[in-house]
PDB file of C-alpha atoms in Angstrom:
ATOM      1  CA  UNK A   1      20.488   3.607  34.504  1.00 38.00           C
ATOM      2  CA  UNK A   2      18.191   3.081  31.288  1.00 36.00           C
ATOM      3  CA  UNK A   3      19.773   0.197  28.758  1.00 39.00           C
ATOM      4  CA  UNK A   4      18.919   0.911  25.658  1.00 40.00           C
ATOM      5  CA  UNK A   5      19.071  -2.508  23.319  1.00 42.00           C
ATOM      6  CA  UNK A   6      20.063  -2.704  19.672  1.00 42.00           C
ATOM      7  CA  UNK A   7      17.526  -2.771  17.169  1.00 50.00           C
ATOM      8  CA  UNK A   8      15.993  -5.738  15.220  1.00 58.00           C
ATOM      9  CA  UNK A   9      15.255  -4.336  11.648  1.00 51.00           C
ATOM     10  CA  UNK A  10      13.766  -6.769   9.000  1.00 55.00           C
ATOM     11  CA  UNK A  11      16.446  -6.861   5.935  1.00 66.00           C
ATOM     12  CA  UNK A  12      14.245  -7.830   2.599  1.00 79.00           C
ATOM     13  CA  UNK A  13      11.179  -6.208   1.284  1.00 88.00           C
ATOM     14  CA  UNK A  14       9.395  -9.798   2.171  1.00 92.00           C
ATOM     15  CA  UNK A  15      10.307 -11.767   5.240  1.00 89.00           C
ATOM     16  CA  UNK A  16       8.980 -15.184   7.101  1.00 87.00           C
ATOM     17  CA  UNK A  17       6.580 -16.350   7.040  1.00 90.00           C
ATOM     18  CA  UNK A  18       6.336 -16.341  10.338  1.00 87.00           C
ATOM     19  CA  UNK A  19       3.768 -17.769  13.127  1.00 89.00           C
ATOM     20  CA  UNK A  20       1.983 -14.294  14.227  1.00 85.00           C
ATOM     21  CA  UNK A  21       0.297 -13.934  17.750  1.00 77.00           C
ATOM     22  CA  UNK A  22      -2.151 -12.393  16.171  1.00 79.00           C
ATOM     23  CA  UNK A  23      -2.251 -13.621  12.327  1.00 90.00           C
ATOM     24  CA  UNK A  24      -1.194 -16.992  11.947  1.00 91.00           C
ATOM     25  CA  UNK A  25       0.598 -18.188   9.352  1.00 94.00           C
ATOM     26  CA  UNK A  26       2.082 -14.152   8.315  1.00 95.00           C
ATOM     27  CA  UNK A  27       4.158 -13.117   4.993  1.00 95.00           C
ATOM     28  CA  UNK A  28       5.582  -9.381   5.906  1.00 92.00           C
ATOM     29  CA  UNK A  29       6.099  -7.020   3.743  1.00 94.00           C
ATOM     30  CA  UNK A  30       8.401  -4.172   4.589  1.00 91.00           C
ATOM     31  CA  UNK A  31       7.835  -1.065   2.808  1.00 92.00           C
ATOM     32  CA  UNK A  32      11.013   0.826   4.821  1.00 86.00           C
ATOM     33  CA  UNK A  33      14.493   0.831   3.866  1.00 74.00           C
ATOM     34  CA  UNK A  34      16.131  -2.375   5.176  1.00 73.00           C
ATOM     35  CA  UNK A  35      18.834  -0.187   7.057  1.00 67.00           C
ATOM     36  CA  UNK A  36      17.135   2.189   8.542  1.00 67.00           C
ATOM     37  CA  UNK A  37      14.158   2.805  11.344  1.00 69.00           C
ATOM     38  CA  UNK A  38      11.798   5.021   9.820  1.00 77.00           C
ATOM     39  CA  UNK A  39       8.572   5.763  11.377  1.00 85.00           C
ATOM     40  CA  UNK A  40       6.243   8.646  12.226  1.00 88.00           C
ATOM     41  CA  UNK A  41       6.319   7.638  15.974  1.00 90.00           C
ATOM     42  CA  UNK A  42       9.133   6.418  17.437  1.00 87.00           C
ATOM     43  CA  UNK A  43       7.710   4.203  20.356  1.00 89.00           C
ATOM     44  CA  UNK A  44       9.825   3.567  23.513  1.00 88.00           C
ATOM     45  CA  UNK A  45       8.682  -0.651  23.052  1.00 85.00           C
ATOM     46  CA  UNK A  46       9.486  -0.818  19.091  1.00 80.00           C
ATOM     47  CA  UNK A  47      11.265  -3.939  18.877  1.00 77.00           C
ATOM     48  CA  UNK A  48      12.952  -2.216  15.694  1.00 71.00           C
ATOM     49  CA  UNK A  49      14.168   0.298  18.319  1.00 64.00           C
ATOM     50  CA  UNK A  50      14.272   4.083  17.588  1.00 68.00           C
ATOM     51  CA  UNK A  51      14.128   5.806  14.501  1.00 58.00           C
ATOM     52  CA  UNK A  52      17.709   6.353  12.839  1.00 60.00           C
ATOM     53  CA  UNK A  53      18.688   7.208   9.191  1.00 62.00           C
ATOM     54  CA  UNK A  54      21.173   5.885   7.213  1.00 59.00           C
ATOM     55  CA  UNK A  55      22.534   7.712   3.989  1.00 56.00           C
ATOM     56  CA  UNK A  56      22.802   4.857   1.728  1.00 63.00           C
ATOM     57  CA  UNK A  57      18.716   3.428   2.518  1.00 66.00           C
ATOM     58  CA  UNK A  58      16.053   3.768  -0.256  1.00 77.00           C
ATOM     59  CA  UNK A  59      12.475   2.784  -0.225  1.00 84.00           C
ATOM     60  CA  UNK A  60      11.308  -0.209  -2.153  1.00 87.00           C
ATOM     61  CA  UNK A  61       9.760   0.208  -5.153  1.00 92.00           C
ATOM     62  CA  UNK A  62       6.223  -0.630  -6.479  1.00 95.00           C
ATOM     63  CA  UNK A  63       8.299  -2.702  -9.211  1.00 95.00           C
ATOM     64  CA  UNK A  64      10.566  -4.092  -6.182  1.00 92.00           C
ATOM     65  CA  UNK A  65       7.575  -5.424  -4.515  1.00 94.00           C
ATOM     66  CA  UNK A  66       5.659  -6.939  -7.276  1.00 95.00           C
ATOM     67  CA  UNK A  67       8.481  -8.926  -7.760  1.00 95.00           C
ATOM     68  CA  UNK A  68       9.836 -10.043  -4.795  1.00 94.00           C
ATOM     69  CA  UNK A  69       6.068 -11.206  -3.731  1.00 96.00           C
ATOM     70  CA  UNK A  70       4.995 -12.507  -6.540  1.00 96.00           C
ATOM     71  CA  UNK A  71       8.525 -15.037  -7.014  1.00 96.00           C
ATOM     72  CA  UNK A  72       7.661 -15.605  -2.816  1.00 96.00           C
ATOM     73  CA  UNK A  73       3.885 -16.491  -3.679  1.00 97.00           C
ATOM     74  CA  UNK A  74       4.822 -18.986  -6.519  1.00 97.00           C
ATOM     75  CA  UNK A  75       7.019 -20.692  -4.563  1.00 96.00           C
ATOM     76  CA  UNK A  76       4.686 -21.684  -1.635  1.00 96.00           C
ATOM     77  CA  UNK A  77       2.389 -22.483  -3.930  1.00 97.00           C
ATOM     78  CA  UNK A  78       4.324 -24.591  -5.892  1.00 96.00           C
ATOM     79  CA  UNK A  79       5.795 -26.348  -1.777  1.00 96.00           C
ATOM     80  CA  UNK A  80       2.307 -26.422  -1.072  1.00 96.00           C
ATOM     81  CA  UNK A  81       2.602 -24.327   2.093  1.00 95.00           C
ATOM     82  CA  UNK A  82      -0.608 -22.317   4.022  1.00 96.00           C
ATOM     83  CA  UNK A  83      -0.695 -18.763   4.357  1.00 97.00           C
ATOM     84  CA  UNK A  84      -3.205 -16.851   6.537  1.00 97.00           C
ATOM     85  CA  UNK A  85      -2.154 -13.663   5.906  1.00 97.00           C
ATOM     86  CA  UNK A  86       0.094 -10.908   3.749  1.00 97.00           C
ATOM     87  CA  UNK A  87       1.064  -8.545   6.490  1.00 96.00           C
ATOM     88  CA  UNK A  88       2.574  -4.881   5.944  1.00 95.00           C
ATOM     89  CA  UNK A  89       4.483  -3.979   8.745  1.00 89.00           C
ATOM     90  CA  UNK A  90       8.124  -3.801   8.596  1.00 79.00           C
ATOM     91  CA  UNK A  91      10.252  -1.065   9.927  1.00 77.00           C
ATOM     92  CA  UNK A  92       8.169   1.539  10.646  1.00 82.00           C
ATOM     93  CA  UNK A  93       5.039   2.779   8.888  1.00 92.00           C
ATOM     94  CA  UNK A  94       3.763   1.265   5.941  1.00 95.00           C
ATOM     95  CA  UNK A  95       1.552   3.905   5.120  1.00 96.00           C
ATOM     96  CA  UNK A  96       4.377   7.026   4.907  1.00 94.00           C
ATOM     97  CA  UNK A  97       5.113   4.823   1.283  1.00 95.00           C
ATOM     98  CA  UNK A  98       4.871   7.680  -1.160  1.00 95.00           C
ATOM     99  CA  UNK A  99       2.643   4.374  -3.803  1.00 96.00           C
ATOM    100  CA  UNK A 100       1.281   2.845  -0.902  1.00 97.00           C
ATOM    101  CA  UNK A 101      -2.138   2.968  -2.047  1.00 98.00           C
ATOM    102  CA  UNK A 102      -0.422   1.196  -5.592  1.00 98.00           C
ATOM    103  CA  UNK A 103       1.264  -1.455  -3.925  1.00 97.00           C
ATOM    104  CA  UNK A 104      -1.741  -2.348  -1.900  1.00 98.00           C
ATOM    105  CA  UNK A 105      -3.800  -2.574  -5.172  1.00 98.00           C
ATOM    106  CA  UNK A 106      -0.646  -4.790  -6.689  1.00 98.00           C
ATOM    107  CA  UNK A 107      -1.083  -6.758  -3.308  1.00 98.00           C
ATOM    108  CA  UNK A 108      -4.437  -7.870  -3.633  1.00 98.00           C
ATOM    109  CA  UNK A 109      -4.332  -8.559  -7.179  1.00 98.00           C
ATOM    110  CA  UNK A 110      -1.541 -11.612  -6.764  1.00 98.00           C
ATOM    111  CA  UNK A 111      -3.225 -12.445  -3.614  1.00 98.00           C
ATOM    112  CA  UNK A 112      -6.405 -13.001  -5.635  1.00 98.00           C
ATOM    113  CA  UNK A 113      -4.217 -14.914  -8.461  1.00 97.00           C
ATOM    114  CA  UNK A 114      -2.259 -17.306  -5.694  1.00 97.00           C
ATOM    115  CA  UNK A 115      -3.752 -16.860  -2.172  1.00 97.00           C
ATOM    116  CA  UNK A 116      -7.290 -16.273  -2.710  1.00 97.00           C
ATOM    117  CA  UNK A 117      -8.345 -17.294   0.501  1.00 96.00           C
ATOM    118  CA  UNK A 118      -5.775 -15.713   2.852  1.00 97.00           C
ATOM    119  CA  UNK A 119      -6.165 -12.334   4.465  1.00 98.00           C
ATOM    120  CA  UNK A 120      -4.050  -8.498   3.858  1.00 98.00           C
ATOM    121  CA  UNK A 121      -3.091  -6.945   6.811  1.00 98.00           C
ATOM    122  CA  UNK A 122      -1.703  -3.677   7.826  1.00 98.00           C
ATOM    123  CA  UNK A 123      -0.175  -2.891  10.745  1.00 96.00           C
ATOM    124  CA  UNK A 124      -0.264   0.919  11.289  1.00 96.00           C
ATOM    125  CA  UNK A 125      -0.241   3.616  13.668  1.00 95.00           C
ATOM    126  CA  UNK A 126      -2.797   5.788  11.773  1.00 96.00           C
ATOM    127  CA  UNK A 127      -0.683   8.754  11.464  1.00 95.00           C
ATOM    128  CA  UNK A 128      -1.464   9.266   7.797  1.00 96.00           C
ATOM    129  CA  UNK A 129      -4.866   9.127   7.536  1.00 97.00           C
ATOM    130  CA  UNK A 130      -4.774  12.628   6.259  1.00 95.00           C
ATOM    131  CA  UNK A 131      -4.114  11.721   3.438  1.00 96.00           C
ATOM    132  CA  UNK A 132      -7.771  10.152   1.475  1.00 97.00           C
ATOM    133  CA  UNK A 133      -5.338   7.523  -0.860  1.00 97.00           C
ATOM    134  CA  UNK A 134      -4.112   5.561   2.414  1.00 98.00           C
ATOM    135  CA  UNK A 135      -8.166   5.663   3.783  1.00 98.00           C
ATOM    136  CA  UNK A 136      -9.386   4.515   0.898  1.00 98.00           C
ATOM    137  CA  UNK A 137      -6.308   1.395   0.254  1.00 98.00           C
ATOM    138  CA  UNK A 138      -7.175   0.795   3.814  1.00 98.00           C
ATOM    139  CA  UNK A 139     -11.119   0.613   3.199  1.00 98.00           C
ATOM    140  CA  UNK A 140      -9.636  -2.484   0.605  1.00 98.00           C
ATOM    141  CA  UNK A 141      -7.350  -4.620   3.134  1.00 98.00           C
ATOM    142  CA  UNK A 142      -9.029  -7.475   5.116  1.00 97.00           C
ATOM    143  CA  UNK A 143      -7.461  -6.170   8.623  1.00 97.00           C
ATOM    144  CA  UNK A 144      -7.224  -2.682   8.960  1.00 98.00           C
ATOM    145  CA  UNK A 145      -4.810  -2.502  11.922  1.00 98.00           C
ATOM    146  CA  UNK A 146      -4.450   0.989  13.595  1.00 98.00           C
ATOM    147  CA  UNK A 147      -2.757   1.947  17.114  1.00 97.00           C
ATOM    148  CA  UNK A 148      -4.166   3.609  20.359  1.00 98.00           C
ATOM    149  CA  UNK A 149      -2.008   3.267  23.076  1.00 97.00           C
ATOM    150  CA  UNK A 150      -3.656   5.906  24.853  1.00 97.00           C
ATOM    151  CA  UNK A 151      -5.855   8.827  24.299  1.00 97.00           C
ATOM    152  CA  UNK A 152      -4.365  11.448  26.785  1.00 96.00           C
ATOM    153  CA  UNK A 153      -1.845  13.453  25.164  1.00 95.00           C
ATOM    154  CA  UNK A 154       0.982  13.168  27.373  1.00 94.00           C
ATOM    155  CA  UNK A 155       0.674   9.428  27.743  1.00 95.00           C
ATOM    156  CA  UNK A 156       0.718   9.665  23.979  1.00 96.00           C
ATOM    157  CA  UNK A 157       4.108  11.683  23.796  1.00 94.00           C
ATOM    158  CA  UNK A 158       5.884   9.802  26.104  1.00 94.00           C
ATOM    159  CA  UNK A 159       4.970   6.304  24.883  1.00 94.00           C
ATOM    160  CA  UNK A 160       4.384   6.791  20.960  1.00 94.00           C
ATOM    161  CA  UNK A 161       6.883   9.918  20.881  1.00 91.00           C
ATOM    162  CA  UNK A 162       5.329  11.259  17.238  1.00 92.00           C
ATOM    163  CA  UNK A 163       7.727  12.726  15.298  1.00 90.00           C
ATOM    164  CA  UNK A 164       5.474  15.797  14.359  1.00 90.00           C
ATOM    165  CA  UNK A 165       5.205  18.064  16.956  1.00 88.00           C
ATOM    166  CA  UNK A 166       1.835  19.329  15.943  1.00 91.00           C
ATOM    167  CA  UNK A 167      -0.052  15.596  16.135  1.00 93.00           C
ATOM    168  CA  UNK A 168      -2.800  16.135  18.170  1.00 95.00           C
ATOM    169  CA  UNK A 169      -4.106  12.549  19.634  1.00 96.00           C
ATOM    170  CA  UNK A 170      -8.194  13.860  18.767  1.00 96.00           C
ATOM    171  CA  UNK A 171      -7.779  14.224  15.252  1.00 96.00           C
ATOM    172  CA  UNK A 172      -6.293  10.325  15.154  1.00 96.00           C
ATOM    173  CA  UNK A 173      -9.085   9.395  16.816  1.00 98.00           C
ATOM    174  CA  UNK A 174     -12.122  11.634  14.488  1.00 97.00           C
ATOM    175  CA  UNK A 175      -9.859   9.694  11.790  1.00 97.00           C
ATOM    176  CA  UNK A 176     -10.181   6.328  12.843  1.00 98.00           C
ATOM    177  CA  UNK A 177     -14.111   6.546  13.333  1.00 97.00           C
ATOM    178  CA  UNK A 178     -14.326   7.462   9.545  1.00 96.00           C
ATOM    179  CA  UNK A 179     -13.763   4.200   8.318  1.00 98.00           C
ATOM    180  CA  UNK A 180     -17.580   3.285   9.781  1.00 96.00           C
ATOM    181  CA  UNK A 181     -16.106   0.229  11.939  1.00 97.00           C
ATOM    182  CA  UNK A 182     -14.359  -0.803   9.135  1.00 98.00           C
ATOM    183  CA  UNK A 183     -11.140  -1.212  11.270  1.00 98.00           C
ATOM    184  CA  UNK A 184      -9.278  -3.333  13.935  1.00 98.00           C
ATOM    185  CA  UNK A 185      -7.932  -1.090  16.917  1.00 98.00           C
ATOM    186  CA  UNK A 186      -4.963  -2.615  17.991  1.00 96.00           C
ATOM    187  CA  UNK A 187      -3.956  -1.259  21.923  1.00 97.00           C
ATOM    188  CA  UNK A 188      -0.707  -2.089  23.893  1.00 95.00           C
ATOM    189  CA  UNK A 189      -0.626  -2.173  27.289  1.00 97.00           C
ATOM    190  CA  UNK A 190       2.487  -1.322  29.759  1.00 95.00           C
ATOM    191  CA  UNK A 191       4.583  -0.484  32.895  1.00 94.00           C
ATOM    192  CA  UNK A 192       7.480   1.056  33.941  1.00 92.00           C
ATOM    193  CA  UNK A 193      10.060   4.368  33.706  1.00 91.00           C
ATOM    194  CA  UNK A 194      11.314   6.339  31.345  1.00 88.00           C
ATOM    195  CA  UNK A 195      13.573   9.279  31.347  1.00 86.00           C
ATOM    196  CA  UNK A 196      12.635   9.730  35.260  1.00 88.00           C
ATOM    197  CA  UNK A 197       8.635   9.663  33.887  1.00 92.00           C
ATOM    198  CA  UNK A 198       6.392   7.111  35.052  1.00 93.00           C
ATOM    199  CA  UNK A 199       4.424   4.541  32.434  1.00 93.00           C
ATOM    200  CA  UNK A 200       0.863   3.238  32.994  1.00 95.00           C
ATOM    201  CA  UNK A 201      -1.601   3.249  30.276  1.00 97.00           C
ATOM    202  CA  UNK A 202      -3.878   0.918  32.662  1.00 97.00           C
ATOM    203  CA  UNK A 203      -5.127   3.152  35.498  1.00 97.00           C
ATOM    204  CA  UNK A 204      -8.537   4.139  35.469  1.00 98.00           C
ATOM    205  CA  UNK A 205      -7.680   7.466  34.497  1.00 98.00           C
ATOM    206  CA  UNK A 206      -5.646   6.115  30.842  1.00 98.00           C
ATOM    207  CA  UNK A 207      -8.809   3.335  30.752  1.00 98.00           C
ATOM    208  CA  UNK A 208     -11.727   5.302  31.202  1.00 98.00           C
ATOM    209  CA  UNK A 209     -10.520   8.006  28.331  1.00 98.00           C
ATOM    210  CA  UNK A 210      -9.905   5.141  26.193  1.00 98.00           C
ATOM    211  CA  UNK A 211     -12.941   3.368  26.030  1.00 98.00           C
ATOM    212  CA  UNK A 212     -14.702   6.273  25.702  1.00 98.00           C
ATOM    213  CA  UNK A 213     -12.505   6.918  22.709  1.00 98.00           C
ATOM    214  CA  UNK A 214     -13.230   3.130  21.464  1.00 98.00           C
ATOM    215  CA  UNK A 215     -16.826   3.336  22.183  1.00 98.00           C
ATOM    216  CA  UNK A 216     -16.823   6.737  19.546  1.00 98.00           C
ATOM    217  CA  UNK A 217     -14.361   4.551  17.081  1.00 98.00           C
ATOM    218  CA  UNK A 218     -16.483   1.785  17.162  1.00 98.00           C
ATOM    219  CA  UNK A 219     -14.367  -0.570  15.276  1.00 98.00           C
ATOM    220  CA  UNK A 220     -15.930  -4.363  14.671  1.00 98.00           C
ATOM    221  CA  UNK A 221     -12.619  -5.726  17.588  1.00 98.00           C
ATOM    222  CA  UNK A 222      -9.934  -4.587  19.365  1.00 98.00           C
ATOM    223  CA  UNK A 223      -7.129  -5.941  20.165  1.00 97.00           C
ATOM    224  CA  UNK A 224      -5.395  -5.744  24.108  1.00 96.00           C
ATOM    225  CA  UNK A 225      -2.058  -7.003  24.269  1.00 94.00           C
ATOM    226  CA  UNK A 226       1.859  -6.021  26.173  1.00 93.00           C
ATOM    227  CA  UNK A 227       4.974  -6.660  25.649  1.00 87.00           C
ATOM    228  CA  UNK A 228       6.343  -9.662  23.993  1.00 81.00           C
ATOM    229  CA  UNK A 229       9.656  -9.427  22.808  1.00 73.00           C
ATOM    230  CA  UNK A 230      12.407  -7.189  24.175  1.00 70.00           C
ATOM    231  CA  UNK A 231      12.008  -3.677  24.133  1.00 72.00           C
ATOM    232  CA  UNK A 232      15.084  -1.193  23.324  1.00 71.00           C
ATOM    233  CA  UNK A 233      13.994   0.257  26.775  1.00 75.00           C
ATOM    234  CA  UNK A 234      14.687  -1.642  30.086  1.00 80.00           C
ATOM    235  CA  UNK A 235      12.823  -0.224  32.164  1.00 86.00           C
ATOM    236  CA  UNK A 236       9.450  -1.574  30.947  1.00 89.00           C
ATOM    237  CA  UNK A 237       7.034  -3.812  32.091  1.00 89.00           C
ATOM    238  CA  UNK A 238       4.731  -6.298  30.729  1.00 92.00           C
ATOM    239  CA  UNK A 239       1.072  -5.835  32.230  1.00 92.00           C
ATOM    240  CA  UNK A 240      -0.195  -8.900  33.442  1.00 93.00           C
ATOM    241  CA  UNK A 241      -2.798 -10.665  31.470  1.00 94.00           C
ATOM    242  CA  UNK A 242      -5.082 -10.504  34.499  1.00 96.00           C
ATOM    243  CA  UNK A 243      -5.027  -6.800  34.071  1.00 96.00           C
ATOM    244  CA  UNK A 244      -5.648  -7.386  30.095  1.00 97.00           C
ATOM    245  CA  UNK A 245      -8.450  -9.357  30.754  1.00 97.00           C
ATOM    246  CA  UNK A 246     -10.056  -6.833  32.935  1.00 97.00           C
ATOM    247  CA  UNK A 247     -10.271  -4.320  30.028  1.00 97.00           C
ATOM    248  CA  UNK A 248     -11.041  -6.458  27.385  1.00 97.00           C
ATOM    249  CA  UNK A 249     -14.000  -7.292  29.763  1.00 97.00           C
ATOM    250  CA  UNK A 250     -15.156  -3.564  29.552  1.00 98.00           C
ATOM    251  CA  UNK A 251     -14.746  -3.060  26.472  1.00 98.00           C
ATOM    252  CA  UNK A 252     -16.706  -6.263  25.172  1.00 97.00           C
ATOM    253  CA  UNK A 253     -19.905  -4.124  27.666  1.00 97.00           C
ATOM    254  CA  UNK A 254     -19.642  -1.804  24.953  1.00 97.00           C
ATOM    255  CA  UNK A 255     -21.059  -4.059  22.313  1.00 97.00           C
ATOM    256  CA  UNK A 256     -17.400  -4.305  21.136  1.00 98.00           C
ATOM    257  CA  UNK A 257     -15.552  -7.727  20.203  1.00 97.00           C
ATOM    258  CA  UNK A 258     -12.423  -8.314  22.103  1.00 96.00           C
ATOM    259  CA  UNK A 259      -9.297 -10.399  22.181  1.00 95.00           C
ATOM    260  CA  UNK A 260      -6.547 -10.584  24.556  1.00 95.00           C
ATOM    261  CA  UNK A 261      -3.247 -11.414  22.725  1.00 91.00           C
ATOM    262  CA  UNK A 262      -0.905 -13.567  24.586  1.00 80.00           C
TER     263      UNK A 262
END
């Protein structure tokens, strides 16, 4: 028997900060409706759980978020607190915002005015880089975040589960090597079962095709991490960091920075 868990969705447009594994010292920014999971993948190890709509959710505004970060920026300015990032992530993808390339443009403009020094982030799963206005308000953010779980298909339809049934796992990847290395490829590792299917993105089979894939990417570091907090699926494993370090070691071969997130 699978257990599915409840999800954890993030309730206001801006939330934390929190300490990031990753990040440091994060503000999020949630460009989703606060009751609702909306996402072009619905990942079996979302901590936000799987996508599901509710009538009365709304997107937040470019207004809305102007706002809301702007009153959140004074403030920690004014209590004299750090801040080592503004981080879009949320719940589900930042980047299916209809003025996400607006907002980001808002964003850096009131990080220039109260944050100078601290970094944007986006956390995304590169599904909409179709689309040239969320390339080029990438191209502007500091960390340019974007998924690869895997690069063989059904790996990729079992783990990332994308909600269009015509994604095709090469054109992500042509996609991601436009930006010139301009990017951070962010990679999680994991174990287990799901619907009677076995998981494991780390056998030399799911490695191999992957590095070649980063090698072709070439972004300036990936990142290699598992799971950290509780999945909605219980039948998944966290890879040991053993194993992490193991690829992280072939992929810094490849001229290619590396970090293992714990």
């Amino acid at each position: 028997k699978v257990e599915i868990f409840s999800a954890m969705l993030f309730e206001s447009v801006i939330f934390g900060p929190i300490k990031s594994r990753r990040l440091g010292i994060s503000l999020g920014v949630n460009l989703l409706p606060a009751t609702a999971k909306v996402c072009s993948f619905n990942c079996i190890y979302c901590e936000c759980g799987f996508n599901f709509t509710d009538p009365k959710a709304h997107l937040p505004s470019l207004k809305e978020l102007e706002t809301q970060l702007e009153q959140t920026l004074e403030r920690m300015v004014a209590d004299n607190k750090k801040l080592d990032s503004i981080t879009f992530a949320g719940n589900g993808e930042p980047t299916m915002h209809p003025q996400f390339a607006a907002i980001i443009d808002a964003t850096i403009r009131l990080r220039n005015r109260y944050y100078p020094q601290t970094k944007i982030s986006v956390l995304s799963n590169a599904t909409m880089l179709h689309r040239p206005a969320v390339v080029a308000a990438l191209n502007k953010v500091d960390n340019n975040i974007l998924k690869l779980d895997s690069v063989i298909d059904a790996t990729v339809k079992l783990i990332n589960q994308p909600v269009n049934p015509k994604f095709d796992i090469t054109k992500i990847i042509e996609q991601q090597r436009q930006f010139n290395g301009n990017l951070i490829v962010q990679s999680l590792f994991l174990k287990g079962t799901y619907r009677g299917q076995t998981i494991d993105n780390t056998t030399e089979k799911e490695v191999s095709a992957w590095l070649n894939a980063i090698d072709y990417i070439r972004p300036k570091l990936v990142e290699i991490y598992s799971l950290d907090r509780i999945p909605p699926i219980s039948t998944l494993q966290k890879v040991d960091s053993a194993v992490l370090q193991q690829i992280a070691d072939r992929v810094e071969k490849l001229g290619i920075s590396t970090s293992v997130i714990q």
